[in-house]
Amino acid sequence: NAGVTQTPKFQVLKTGQSMTLQCAQDMNHEYMSWYRQDPGMGLRLIHYSVGAGITDQGEVPNGYNVSRSTTEDFPLRLLSAAPSQTSVYFCASSYSHRESYEQYFGPGTRLTVT
Amino acid sequence: AQKITQTQPGMFVQEKEAVTLDCTYDTSDPSYGLFWYKQPSSGEMIFLIYQGSYDQQNATEGRYSLNFQKARKSANLVISASQLGDSAMYFCAMRDSGAGSYQLTFGKGTKLSVIP
């Protein structure tokens, strides 16, 4: 199993550009989520999905869109990049949405918006 | 109010000694999970240990153990026999129903440095 994969690993964008961060998992996990990590802080939830076709907002959803057309893939779209979106982005998945299941994290995407 | 509080921004420990990283949490859900993750300088998030709110015994995984005191809402991580490779950021996290999101809520982390 590859686990949770993310592409790209690094990205530099200009303000106003759009892009999609890719996330895929091969563990047939029901729950997938996107977090961002800023310096000196823990991870904060952007969007999550409890299954194909079902998505919802997390703590910091503004400026981001998601969709989940398959169990495996959960892309994150930045609509119009802003310097405040400079961060490290982690995709995570877990077997179930229930509280007893740990989330497995991808390696992260380091995004810089200039 | 913060749901997860880690009061130690940085800790130092001598190699081969034990160290305790503090974590307190706040939730009104009766069912929740507590997790510790390690983030080395390479950046990945590594799951270390899990404790369920209904578990009677403290969780252990190799050199890691979780000192769970439910009444005090505390879930401290104990690392025994520290190794140089233990130098990293450590995050405490909780997963409860969270208004349906079942998200992991993270503390701000503790940076552990192991001294040879």
mmCIF file with all atom_site columns, C-alpha atoms in Angstrom:
data_model
loop_
_atom_site.group_PDB
_atom_site.id
_atom_site.type_symbol
_atom_site.label_atom_id
_atom_site.label_alt_id
_atom_site.label_comp_id
_atom_site.label_asym_id
_atom_site.label_entity_id
_atom_site.label_seq_id
_atom_site.pdbx_PDB_ins_code
_atom_site.Cartn_x
_atom_site.Cartn_y
_atom_site.Cartn_z
_atom_site.occupancy
_atom_site.B_iso_or_equiv
_atom_site.pdbx_formal_charge
_atom_site.auth_seq_id
_atom_site.auth_comp_id
_atom_site.auth_asym_id
_atom_site.auth_atom_id
_atom_site.pdbx_PDB_model_num
ATOM 1   C CA . ASN A 1 1   ? 0.000   0.000  0.000  1.00 0.00 ? 1   ASN A CA 1
ATOM 2   C CA . ALA A 1 2   ? 1.202   3.491  -0.861 1.00 0.00 ? 2   ALA A CA 1
ATOM 3   C CA . GLY A 1 3   ? -0.964  4.915  1.944  1.00 0.00 ? 3   GLY A CA 1
ATOM 4   C CA . VAL A 1 4   ? -1.873  8.582  1.491  1.00 0.00 ? 4   VAL A CA 1
ATOM 5   C CA . THR A 1 5   ? -0.120  10.355 -1.362 1.00 0.00 ? 5   THR A CA 1
ATOM 6   C CA . GLN A 1 6   ? -0.058  14.075 -2.100 1.00 0.00 ? 6   GLN A CA 1
ATOM 7   C CA . THR A 1 7   ? 1.151   16.028 -5.100 1.00 0.00 ? 7   THR A CA 1
ATOM 8   C CA . PRO A 1 8   ? 2.926   18.320 -5.547 1.00 0.00 ? 8   PRO A CA 1
ATOM 9   C CA . LYS A 1 9   ? 5.394   18.422 -2.644 1.00 0.00 ? 9   LYS A CA 1
ATOM 10  C CA . PHE A 1 10  ? 6.224   22.077 -3.204 1.00 0.00 ? 10  PHE A CA 1
ATOM 11  C CA . GLN A 1 11  ? 4.405   24.840 -5.077 1.00 0.00 ? 11  GLN A CA 1
ATOM 12  C CA . VAL A 1 12  ? 4.878   28.562 -5.549 1.00 0.00 ? 12  VAL A CA 1
ATOM 13  C CA . LEU A 1 13  ? 1.903   30.601 -6.750 1.00 0.00 ? 13  LEU A CA 1
ATOM 14  C CA . LYS A 1 14  ? 1.339   34.239 -7.521 1.00 0.00 ? 14  LYS A CA 1
ATOM 15  C CA . THR A 1 15  ? -1.550  36.042 -5.850 1.00 0.00 ? 15  THR A CA 1
ATOM 16  C CA . GLY A 1 16  ? -4.760  35.404 -7.745 1.00 0.00 ? 16  GLY A CA 1
ATOM 17  C CA . GLN A 1 17  ? -3.682  32.155 -9.370 1.00 0.00 ? 17  GLN A CA 1
ATOM 18  C CA . SER A 1 18  ? -5.676  28.981 -8.856 1.00 0.00 ? 18  SER A CA 1
ATOM 19  C CA . MET A 1 19  ? -4.461  25.432 -8.419 1.00 0.00 ? 19  MET A CA 1
ATOM 20  C CA . THR A 1 20  ? -5.457  21.999 -7.207 1.00 0.00 ? 20  THR A CA 1
ATOM 21  C CA . LEU A 1 21  ? -3.626  20.000 -4.553 1.00 0.00 ? 21  LEU A CA 1
ATOM 22  C CA . GLN A 1 22  ? -4.040  16.295 -5.204 1.00 0.00 ? 22  GLN A CA 1
ATOM 23  C CA . CYS A 1 23  ? -4.649  13.660 -2.526 1.00 0.00 ? 23  CYS A CA 1
ATOM 24  C CA . ALA A 1 24  ? -5.182  9.938  -2.989 1.00 0.00 ? 24  ALA A CA 1
ATOM 25  C CA . GLN A 1 25  ? -5.388  6.944  -0.664 1.00 0.00 ? 25  GLN A CA 1
ATOM 26  C CA . ASP A 1 26  ? -5.394  3.242  -1.475 1.00 0.00 ? 26  ASP A CA 1
ATOM 27  C CA . MET A 1 27  ? -6.696  1.927  1.857  1.00 0.00 ? 27  MET A CA 1
ATOM 28  C CA . ASN A 1 28  ? -10.425 2.161  0.993  1.00 0.00 ? 28  ASN A CA 1
ATOM 29  C CA . HIS A 1 29  ? -10.870 4.691  3.776  1.00 0.00 ? 29  HIS A CA 1
ATOM 30  C CA . GLU A 1 30  ? -14.263 6.279  4.258  1.00 0.00 ? 30  GLU A CA 1
ATOM 31  C CA . TYR A 1 31  ? -13.118 9.537  5.841  1.00 0.00 ? 31  TYR A CA 1
ATOM 32  C CA . MET A 1 32  ? -10.747 12.024 4.204  1.00 0.00 ? 32  MET A CA 1
ATOM 33  C CA . SER A 1 33  ? -9.766  15.493 5.275  1.00 0.00 ? 33  SER A CA 1
ATOM 34  C CA . TRP A 1 34  ? -7.540  18.451 4.511  1.00 0.00 ? 34  TRP A CA 1
ATOM 35  C CA . TYR A 1 35  ? -5.608  20.371 7.172  1.00 0.00 ? 35  TYR A CA 1
ATOM 36  C CA . ARG A 1 36  ? -3.291  23.328 7.040  1.00 0.00 ? 36  ARG A CA 1
ATOM 37  C CA . GLN A 1 37  ? -0.350  23.861 9.366  1.00 0.00 ? 37  GLN A CA 1
ATOM 38  C CA . ASP A 1 38  ? 0.982   27.322 10.067 1.00 0.00 ? 38  ASP A CA 1
ATOM 39  C CA . PRO A 1 39  ? 4.131   28.129 12.083 1.00 0.00 ? 39  PRO A CA 1
ATOM 40  C CA . GLY A 1 40  ? 3.689   27.709 15.830 1.00 0.00 ? 40  GLY A CA 1
ATOM 41  C CA . MET A 1 41  ? 0.290   26.133 15.444 1.00 0.00 ? 41  MET A CA 1
ATOM 42  C CA . GLY A 1 42  ? -1.160  22.703 15.231 1.00 0.00 ? 42  GLY A CA 1
ATOM 43  C CA . LEU A 1 43  ? -3.135  21.540 12.242 1.00 0.00 ? 43  LEU A CA 1
ATOM 44  C CA . ARG A 1 44  ? -6.500  23.115 11.429 1.00 0.00 ? 44  ARG A CA 1
ATOM 45  C CA . LEU A 1 45  ? -9.247  21.415 9.457  1.00 0.00 ? 45  LEU A CA 1
ATOM 46  C CA . ILE A 1 46  ? -10.186 22.958 6.100  1.00 0.00 ? 46  ILE A CA 1
ATOM 47  C CA . HIS A 1 47  ? -12.691 20.471 4.613  1.00 0.00 ? 47  HIS A CA 1
ATOM 48  C CA . TYR A 1 48  ? -13.603 16.868 5.176  1.00 0.00 ? 48  TYR A CA 1
ATOM 49  C CA . SER A 1 49  ? -15.545 14.058 3.555  1.00 0.00 ? 49  SER A CA 1
ATOM 50  C CA . VAL A 1 50  ? -17.266 11.044 5.105  1.00 0.00 ? 50  VAL A CA 1
ATOM 51  C CA . GLY A 1 51  ? -17.674 9.265  1.776  1.00 0.00 ? 51  GLY A CA 1
ATOM 52  C CA . ALA A 1 52  ? -17.836 9.687  -1.987 1.00 0.00 ? 52  ALA A CA 1
ATOM 53  C CA . GLY A 1 53  ? -20.181 12.534 -2.896 1.00 0.00 ? 53  GLY A CA 1
ATOM 54  C CA . ILE A 1 54  ? -20.284 13.948 0.651  1.00 0.00 ? 54  ILE A CA 1
ATOM 55  C CA . THR A 1 55  ? -18.160 16.899 1.757  1.00 0.00 ? 55  THR A CA 1
ATOM 56  C CA . ASP A 1 56  ? -18.425 19.526 4.454  1.00 0.00 ? 56  ASP A CA 1
ATOM 57  C CA . GLN A 1 57  ? -16.562 22.520 5.838  1.00 0.00 ? 57  GLN A CA 1
ATOM 58  C CA . GLY A 1 58  ? -14.113 22.466 8.676  1.00 0.00 ? 58  GLY A CA 1
ATOM 59  C CA . GLU A 1 59  ? -12.685 25.236 10.794 1.00 0.00 ? 59  GLU A CA 1
ATOM 60  C CA . VAL A 1 60  ? -10.998 27.312 8.049  1.00 0.00 ? 60  VAL A CA 1
ATOM 61  C CA . PRO A 1 61  ? -12.801 26.673 4.707  1.00 0.00 ? 61  PRO A CA 1
ATOM 62  C CA . ASN A 1 62  ? -12.715 30.137 3.105  1.00 0.00 ? 62  ASN A CA 1
ATOM 63  C CA . GLY A 1 63  ? -10.859 30.256 -0.202 1.00 0.00 ? 63  GLY A CA 1
ATOM 64  C CA . TYR A 1 64  ? -10.898 26.482 -0.717 1.00 0.00 ? 64  TYR A CA 1
ATOM 65  C CA . ASN A 1 65  ? -13.168 24.030 -2.528 1.00 0.00 ? 65  ASN A CA 1
ATOM 66  C CA . VAL A 1 66  ? -13.260 20.246 -2.430 1.00 0.00 ? 66  VAL A CA 1
ATOM 67  C CA . SER A 1 67  ? -15.094 17.433 -4.140 1.00 0.00 ? 67  SER A CA 1
ATOM 68  C CA . ARG A 1 68  ? -15.060 13.672 -3.683 1.00 0.00 ? 68  ARG A CA 1
ATOM 69  C CA . SER A 1 69  ? -16.175 11.771 -6.746 1.00 0.00 ? 69  SER A CA 1
ATOM 70  C CA . THR A 1 70  ? -14.382 8.545  -5.782 1.00 0.00 ? 70  THR A CA 1
ATOM 71  C CA . THR A 1 71  ? -13.428 6.869  -2.507 1.00 0.00 ? 71  THR A CA 1
ATOM 72  C CA . GLU A 1 72  ? -9.742  7.205  -3.355 1.00 0.00 ? 72  GLU A CA 1
ATOM 73  C CA . ASP A 1 73  ? -9.358  10.863 -4.335 1.00 0.00 ? 73  ASP A CA 1
ATOM 74  C CA . PHE A 1 74  ? -9.991  14.104 -2.472 1.00 0.00 ? 74  PHE A CA 1
ATOM 75  C CA . PRO A 1 75  ? -8.534  17.143 -4.289 1.00 0.00 ? 75  PRO A CA 1
ATOM 76  C CA . LEU A 1 76  ? -8.321  20.584 -2.694 1.00 0.00 ? 76  LEU A CA 1
ATOM 77  C CA . ARG A 1 77  ? -8.794  23.598 -4.957 1.00 0.00 ? 77  ARG A CA 1
ATOM 78  C CA . LEU A 1 78  ? -7.487  27.056 -4.217 1.00 0.00 ? 78  LEU A CA 1
ATOM 79  C CA . LEU A 1 79  ? -9.775  29.412 -6.102 1.00 0.00 ? 79  LEU A CA 1
ATOM 80  C CA . SER A 1 80  ? -7.716  32.633 -6.065 1.00 0.00 ? 80  SER A CA 1
ATOM 81  C CA . ALA A 1 81  ? -4.526  32.259 -4.067 1.00 0.00 ? 81  ALA A CA 1
ATOM 82  C CA . ALA A 1 82  ? -3.704  34.825 -1.377 1.00 0.00 ? 82  ALA A CA 1
ATOM 83  C CA . PRO A 1 83  ? -0.509  35.259 0.674  1.00 0.00 ? 83  PRO A CA 1
ATOM 84  C CA . SER A 1 84  ? -2.506  34.202 3.763  1.00 0.00 ? 84  SER A CA 1
ATOM 85  C CA . GLN A 1 85  ? -2.772  30.754 2.195  1.00 0.00 ? 85  GLN A CA 1
ATOM 86  C CA . THR A 1 86  ? 0.967   30.233 2.432  1.00 0.00 ? 86  THR A CA 1
ATOM 87  C CA . SER A 1 87  ? 1.123   27.107 4.569  1.00 0.00 ? 87  SER A CA 1
ATOM 88  C CA . VAL A 1 88  ? 1.841   23.402 4.666  1.00 0.00 ? 88  VAL A CA 1
ATOM 89  C CA . TYR A 1 89  ? -1.179  21.356 3.609  1.00 0.00 ? 89  TYR A CA 1
ATOM 90  C CA . PHE A 1 90  ? -1.806  17.835 4.826  1.00 0.00 ? 90  PHE A CA 1
ATOM 91  C CA . CYS A 1 91  ? -4.320  15.372 3.514  1.00 0.00 ? 91  CYS A CA 1
ATOM 92  C CA . ALA A 1 92  ? -5.425  12.625 5.909  1.00 0.00 ? 92  ALA A CA 1
ATOM 93  C CA . SER A 1 93  ? -7.683  9.600  5.816  1.00 0.00 ? 93  SER A CA 1
ATOM 94  C CA . SER A 1 94  ? -9.183  7.148  8.279  1.00 0.00 ? 94  SER A CA 1
ATOM 95  C CA . TYR A 1 95  ? -11.141 3.927  7.998  1.00 0.00 ? 95  TYR A CA 1
ATOM 96  C CA . SER A 1 96  ? -14.146 5.505  9.650  1.00 0.00 ? 96  SER A CA 1
ATOM 97  C CA . HIS A 1 97  ? -15.315 8.913  10.753 1.00 0.00 ? 97  HIS A CA 1
ATOM 98  C CA . ARG A 1 98  ? -15.734 7.575  14.303 1.00 0.00 ? 98  ARG A CA 1
ATOM 99  C CA . GLU A 1 99  ? -13.574 8.965  17.077 1.00 0.00 ? 99  GLU A CA 1
ATOM 100 C CA . SER A 1 100 ? -11.660 5.772  17.756 1.00 0.00 ? 100 SER A CA 1
ATOM 101 C CA . TYR A 1 101 ? -9.911  5.645  14.394 1.00 0.00 ? 101 TYR A CA 1
ATOM 102 C CA . GLU A 1 102 ? -6.583  7.314  13.843 1.00 0.00 ? 102 GLU A CA 1
ATOM 103 C CA . GLN A 1 103 ? -6.021  9.406  10.764 1.00 0.00 ? 103 GLN A CA 1
ATOM 104 C CA . TYR A 1 104 ? -3.177  8.595  8.402  1.00 0.00 ? 104 TYR A CA 1
ATOM 105 C CA . PHE A 1 105 ? -1.429  11.618 6.960  1.00 0.00 ? 105 PHE A CA 1
ATOM 106 C CA . GLY A 1 106 ? 0.144   12.258 3.594  1.00 0.00 ? 106 GLY A CA 1
ATOM 107 C CA . PRO A 1 107 ? 3.633   13.786 3.373  1.00 0.00 ? 107 PRO A CA 1
ATOM 108 C CA . GLY A 1 108 ? 2.326   17.329 2.965  1.00 0.00 ? 108 GLY A CA 1
ATOM 109 C CA . THR A 1 109 ? 2.454   20.062 0.316  1.00 0.00 ? 109 THR A CA 1
ATOM 110 C CA . ARG A 1 110 ? 4.415   23.212 1.091  1.00 0.00 ? 110 ARG A CA 1
ATOM 111 C CA . LEU A 1 111 ? 2.670   26.124 -0.654 1.00 0.00 ? 111 LEU A CA 1
ATOM 112 C CA . THR A 1 112 ? 4.043   29.634 -0.970 1.00 0.00 ? 112 THR A CA 1
ATOM 113 C CA . VAL A 1 113 ? 1.895   32.457 -2.364 1.00 0.00 ? 113 VAL A CA 1
ATOM 114 C CA . THR A 1 114 ? 3.783   35.584 -3.395 1.00 0.00 ? 114 THR A CA 1
ATOM 115 C CA . ALA B 2 1   ? -11.757 27.996 24.542 1.00 0.00 ? 1   ALA B CA 1
ATOM 116 C CA . GLN B 2 2   ? -8.943  25.731 23.434 1.00 0.00 ? 2   GLN B CA 1
ATOM 117 C CA . LYS B 2 3   ? -9.930  22.111 23.191 1.00 0.00 ? 3   LYS B CA 1
ATOM 118 C CA . ILE B 2 4   ? -6.351  20.846 23.431 1.00 0.00 ? 4   ILE B CA 1
ATOM 119 C CA . THR B 2 5   ? -3.697  22.553 25.531 1.00 0.00 ? 5   THR B CA 1
ATOM 120 C CA . GLN B 2 6   ? -0.010  21.722 25.454 1.00 0.00 ? 6   GLN B CA 1
ATOM 121 C CA . THR B 2 7   ? 1.709   24.000 27.944 1.00 0.00 ? 7   THR B CA 1
ATOM 122 C CA . GLN B 2 8   ? 5.321   23.103 27.136 1.00 0.00 ? 8   GLN B CA 1
ATOM 123 C CA . PRO B 2 9   ? 6.523   24.811 23.937 1.00 0.00 ? 9   PRO B CA 1
ATOM 124 C CA . GLY B 2 10  ? 9.931   23.126 24.302 1.00 0.00 ? 10  GLY B CA 1
ATOM 125 C CA . MET B 2 11  ? 11.477  20.367 26.387 1.00 0.00 ? 11  MET B CA 1
ATOM 126 C CA . PHE B 2 12  ? 14.970  18.982 26.767 1.00 0.00 ? 12  PHE B CA 1
ATOM 127 C CA . VAL B 2 13  ? 15.779  15.451 27.906 1.00 0.00 ? 13  VAL B CA 1
ATOM 128 C CA . GLN B 2 14  ? 19.013  13.555 28.328 1.00 0.00 ? 14  GLN B CA 1
ATOM 129 C CA . GLU B 2 15  ? 19.448  10.513 26.120 1.00 0.00 ? 15  GLU B CA 1
ATOM 130 C CA . LYS B 2 16  ? 18.206  7.309  27.818 1.00 0.00 ? 16  LYS B CA 1
ATOM 131 C CA . GLU B 2 17  ? 16.099  9.269  30.318 1.00 0.00 ? 17  GLU B CA 1
ATOM 132 C CA . ALA B 2 18  ? 12.277  9.279  30.406 1.00 0.00 ? 18  ALA B CA 1
ATOM 133 C CA . VAL B 2 19  ? 10.267  12.385 29.556 1.00 0.00 ? 19  VAL B CA 1
ATOM 134 C CA . THR B 2 20  ? 6.617   13.380 29.994 1.00 0.00 ? 20  THR B CA 1
ATOM 135 C CA . LEU B 2 21  ? 4.861   15.682 27.553 1.00 0.00 ? 21  LEU B CA 1
ATOM 136 C CA . ASP B 2 22  ? 1.739   17.318 28.952 1.00 0.00 ? 22  ASP B CA 1
ATOM 137 C CA . CYS B 2 23  ? -1.679  17.531 27.321 1.00 0.00 ? 23  CYS B CA 1
ATOM 138 C CA . THR B 2 24  ? -5.033  18.615 28.675 1.00 0.00 ? 24  THR B CA 1
ATOM 139 C CA . TYR B 2 25  ? -8.269  18.550 26.725 1.00 0.00 ? 25  TYR B CA 1
ATOM 140 C CA . ASP B 2 26  ? -11.805 19.831 26.882 1.00 0.00 ? 26  ASP B CA 1
ATOM 141 C CA . THR B 2 27  ? -14.895 18.164 25.492 1.00 0.00 ? 27  THR B CA 1
ATOM 142 C CA . SER B 2 28  ? -18.485 17.556 26.517 1.00 0.00 ? 28  SER B CA 1
ATOM 143 C CA . ASP B 2 29  ? -18.765 14.406 24.386 1.00 0.00 ? 29  ASP B CA 1
ATOM 144 C CA . PRO B 2 30  ? -18.781 11.199 26.455 1.00 0.00 ? 30  PRO B CA 1
ATOM 145 C CA . SER B 2 31  ? -17.038 9.340  23.636 1.00 0.00 ? 31  SER B CA 1
ATOM 146 C CA . TYR B 2 32  ? -13.774 10.664 22.264 1.00 0.00 ? 32  TYR B CA 1
ATOM 147 C CA . GLY B 2 33  ? -10.327 9.544  21.226 1.00 0.00 ? 33  GLY B CA 1
ATOM 148 C CA . LEU B 2 34  ? -6.981  10.981 22.200 1.00 0.00 ? 34  LEU B CA 1
ATOM 149 C CA . PHE B 2 35  ? -3.979  10.701 19.919 1.00 0.00 ? 35  PHE B CA 1
ATOM 150 C CA . TRP B 2 36  ? -0.347  11.642 19.903 1.00 0.00 ? 36  TRP B CA 1
ATOM 151 C CA . TYR B 2 37  ? 1.526   12.373 16.698 1.00 0.00 ? 37  TYR B CA 1
ATOM 152 C CA . LYS B 2 38  ? 5.224   12.945 16.101 1.00 0.00 ? 38  LYS B CA 1
ATOM 153 C CA . GLN B 2 39  ? 6.448   15.392 13.481 1.00 0.00 ? 39  GLN B CA 1
ATOM 154 C CA . PRO B 2 40  ? 10.190  15.138 12.781 1.00 0.00 ? 40  PRO B CA 1
ATOM 155 C CA . SER B 2 41  ? 12.059  17.889 10.969 1.00 0.00 ? 41  SER B CA 1
ATOM 156 C CA . SER B 2 42  ? 11.285  16.139 7.675  1.00 0.00 ? 42  SER B CA 1
ATOM 157 C CA . GLY B 2 43  ? 7.666   17.214 8.199  1.00 0.00 ? 43  GLY B CA 1
ATOM 158 C CA . GLU B 2 44  ? 5.551   14.076 8.078  1.00 0.00 ? 44  GLU B CA 1
ATOM 159 C CA . MET B 2 45  ? 2.950   13.329 10.767 1.00 0.00 ? 45  MET B CA 1
ATOM 160 C CA . ILE B 2 46  ? 3.536   9.972  12.428 1.00 0.00 ? 46  ILE B CA 1
ATOM 161 C CA . PHE B 2 47  ? 0.841   8.378  14.589 1.00 0.00 ? 47  PHE B CA 1
ATOM 162 C CA . LEU B 2 48  ? 2.234   7.183  17.931 1.00 0.00 ? 48  LEU B CA 1
ATOM 163 C CA . ILE B 2 49  ? -0.508  6.135  20.315 1.00 0.00 ? 49  ILE B CA 1
ATOM 164 C CA . TYR B 2 50  ? -4.274  6.184  20.906 1.00 0.00 ? 50  TYR B CA 1
ATOM 165 C CA . GLN B 2 51  ? -6.433  6.250  24.033 1.00 0.00 ? 51  GLN B CA 1
ATOM 166 C CA . GLY B 2 52  ? -10.206 5.873  23.968 1.00 0.00 ? 52  GLY B CA 1
ATOM 167 C CA . SER B 2 53  ? -12.371 7.663  26.497 1.00 0.00 ? 53  SER B CA 1
ATOM 168 C CA . TYR B 2 54  ? -13.859 4.388  27.708 1.00 0.00 ? 54  TYR B CA 1
ATOM 169 C CA . ASP B 2 55  ? -10.560 2.522  27.946 1.00 0.00 ? 55  ASP B CA 1
ATOM 170 C CA . GLN B 2 56  ? -9.892  1.381  31.489 1.00 0.00 ? 56  GLN B CA 1
ATOM 171 C CA . GLN B 2 57  ? -6.167  0.925  31.049 1.00 0.00 ? 57  GLN B CA 1
ATOM 172 C CA . ASN B 2 58  ? -3.524  3.362  29.889 1.00 0.00 ? 58  ASN B CA 1
ATOM 173 C CA . ALA B 2 59  ? -2.380  2.767  26.329 1.00 0.00 ? 59  ALA B CA 1
ATOM 174 C CA . THR B 2 60  ? 1.172   1.599  25.641 1.00 0.00 ? 60  THR B CA 1
ATOM 175 C CA . GLU B 2 61  ? 3.088   1.191  22.372 1.00 0.00 ? 61  GLU B CA 1
ATOM 176 C CA . GLY B 2 62  ? 6.696   0.153  22.813 1.00 0.00 ? 62  GLY B CA 1
ATOM 177 C CA . ARG B 2 63  ? 8.545   3.032  24.488 1.00 0.00 ? 63  ARG B CA 1
ATOM 178 C CA . TYR B 2 64  ? 5.435   5.238  24.403 1.00 0.00 ? 64  TYR B CA 1
ATOM 179 C CA . SER B 2 65  ? 2.744   5.225  27.052 1.00 0.00 ? 65  SER B CA 1
ATOM 180 C CA . LEU B 2 66  ? -0.175  7.492  27.663 1.00 0.00 ? 66  LEU B CA 1
ATOM 181 C CA . ASN B 2 67  ? -0.948  8.608  31.213 1.00 0.00 ? 67  ASN B CA 1
ATOM 182 C CA . PHE B 2 68  ? -4.719  9.054  30.960 1.00 0.00 ? 68  PHE B CA 1
ATOM 183 C CA . GLN B 2 69  ? -6.448  10.813 33.860 1.00 0.00 ? 69  GLN B CA 1
ATOM 184 C CA . LYS B 2 70  ? -10.045 11.215 32.755 1.00 0.00 ? 70  LYS B CA 1
ATOM 185 C CA . ALA B 2 71  ? -11.288 13.222 35.735 1.00 0.00 ? 71  ALA B CA 1
ATOM 186 C CA . ARG B 2 72  ? -8.495  15.743 35.232 1.00 0.00 ? 72  ARG B CA 1
ATOM 187 C CA . LYS B 2 73  ? -8.947  15.667 31.430 1.00 0.00 ? 73  LYS B CA 1
ATOM 188 C CA . SER B 2 74  ? -5.305  14.973 30.967 1.00 0.00 ? 74  SER B CA 1
ATOM 189 C CA . ALA B 2 75  ? -3.532  12.692 28.478 1.00 0.00 ? 75  ALA B CA 1
ATOM 190 C CA . ASN B 2 76  ? 0.209   12.985 28.962 1.00 0.00 ? 76  ASN B CA 1
ATOM 191 C CA . LEU B 2 77  ? 2.663   11.150 26.721 1.00 0.00 ? 77  LEU B CA 1
ATOM 192 C CA . VAL B 2 78  ? 5.535   9.358  28.420 1.00 0.00 ? 78  VAL B CA 1
ATOM 193 C CA . ILE B 2 79  ? 8.567   8.398  26.350 1.00 0.00 ? 79  ILE B CA 1
ATOM 194 C CA . SER B 2 80  ? 10.897  6.003  28.123 1.00 0.00 ? 80  SER B CA 1
ATOM 195 C CA . ALA B 2 81  ? 14.606  5.604  27.373 1.00 0.00 ? 81  ALA B CA 1
ATOM 196 C CA . SER B 2 82  ? 14.804  8.630  25.053 1.00 0.00 ? 82  SER B CA 1
ATOM 197 C CA . GLN B 2 83  ? 16.796  8.301  21.843 1.00 0.00 ? 83  GLN B CA 1
ATOM 198 C CA . LEU B 2 84  ? 18.331  10.966 19.630 1.00 0.00 ? 84  LEU B CA 1
ATOM 199 C CA . GLY B 2 85  ? 15.757  10.092 16.980 1.00 0.00 ? 85  GLY B CA 1
ATOM 200 C CA . ASP B 2 86  ? 12.993  11.165 19.359 1.00 0.00 ? 86  ASP B CA 1
ATOM 201 C CA . SER B 2 87  ? 13.925  14.818 18.769 1.00 0.00 ? 87  SER B CA 1
ATOM 202 C CA . ALA B 2 88  ? 10.825  16.217 17.035 1.00 0.00 ? 88  ALA B CA 1
ATOM 203 C CA . MET B 2 89  ? 7.582   18.139 17.504 1.00 0.00 ? 89  MET B CA 1
ATOM 204 C CA . TYR B 2 90  ? 4.905   16.207 19.355 1.00 0.00 ? 90  TYR B CA 1
ATOM 205 C CA . PHE B 2 91  ? 1.243   16.968 18.941 1.00 0.00 ? 91  PHE B CA 1
ATOM 206 C CA . CYS B 2 92  ? -1.606  15.902 21.161 1.00 0.00 ? 92  CYS B CA 1
ATOM 207 C CA . ALA B 2 93  ? -4.932  15.636 19.358 1.00 0.00 ? 93  ALA B CA 1
ATOM 208 C CA . MET B 2 94  ? -8.502  14.733 20.184 1.00 0.00 ? 94  MET B CA 1
ATOM 209 C CA . ARG B 2 95  ? -11.236 13.374 18.003 1.00 0.00 ? 95  ARG B CA 1
ATOM 210 C CA . ASP B 2 96  ? -14.829 13.787 19.183 1.00 0.00 ? 96  ASP B CA 1
ATOM 211 C CA . SER B 2 97  ? -18.097 14.184 17.324 1.00 0.00 ? 97  SER B CA 1
ATOM 212 C CA . GLY B 2 98  ? -17.350 17.905 16.903 1.00 0.00 ? 98  GLY B CA 1
ATOM 213 C CA . ALA B 2 99  ? -20.800 18.816 15.582 1.00 0.00 ? 99  ALA B CA 1
ATOM 214 C CA . GLY B 2 100 ? -20.558 15.979 13.114 1.00 0.00 ? 100 GLY B CA 1
ATOM 215 C CA . SER B 2 101 ? -17.142 16.640 11.641 1.00 0.00 ? 101 SER B CA 1
ATOM 216 C CA . TYR B 2 102 ? -15.200 14.058 13.703 1.00 0.00 ? 102 TYR B CA 1
ATOM 217 C CA . GLN B 2 103 ? -12.158 16.153 13.059 1.00 0.00 ? 103 GLN B CA 1
ATOM 218 C CA . LEU B 2 104 ? -8.871  15.867 14.855 1.00 0.00 ? 104 LEU B CA 1
ATOM 219 C CA . THR B 2 105 ? -8.315  18.958 16.985 1.00 0.00 ? 105 THR B CA 1
ATOM 220 C CA . PHE B 2 106 ? -4.636  19.557 17.613 1.00 0.00 ? 106 PHE B CA 1
ATOM 221 C CA . GLY B 2 107 ? -2.685  21.292 20.316 1.00 0.00 ? 107 GLY B CA 1
ATOM 222 C CA . LYS B 2 108 ? 0.111   23.671 19.353 1.00 0.00 ? 108 LYS B CA 1
ATOM 223 C CA . GLY B 2 109 ? 2.767   21.076 20.005 1.00 0.00 ? 109 GLY B CA 1
ATOM 224 C CA . THR B 2 110 ? 5.851   20.526 22.136 1.00 0.00 ? 110 THR B CA 1
ATOM 225 C CA . LYS B 2 111 ? 9.313   20.554 20.630 1.00 0.00 ? 111 LYS B CA 1
ATOM 226 C CA . LEU B 2 112 ? 11.390  17.815 22.237 1.00 0.00 ? 112 LEU B CA 1
ATOM 227 C CA . SER B 2 113 ? 15.159  17.923 22.027 1.00 0.00 ? 113 SER B CA 1
ATOM 228 C CA . VAL B 2 114 ? 17.154  14.887 23.139 1.00 0.00 ? 114 VAL B CA 1
ATOM 229 C CA . ILE B 2 115 ? 20.650  15.724 24.373 1.00 0.00 ? 115 ILE B CA 1
ATOM 230 C CA . PRO B 2 116 ? 23.439  13.142 23.921 1.00 0.00 ? 116 PRO B CA 1
#
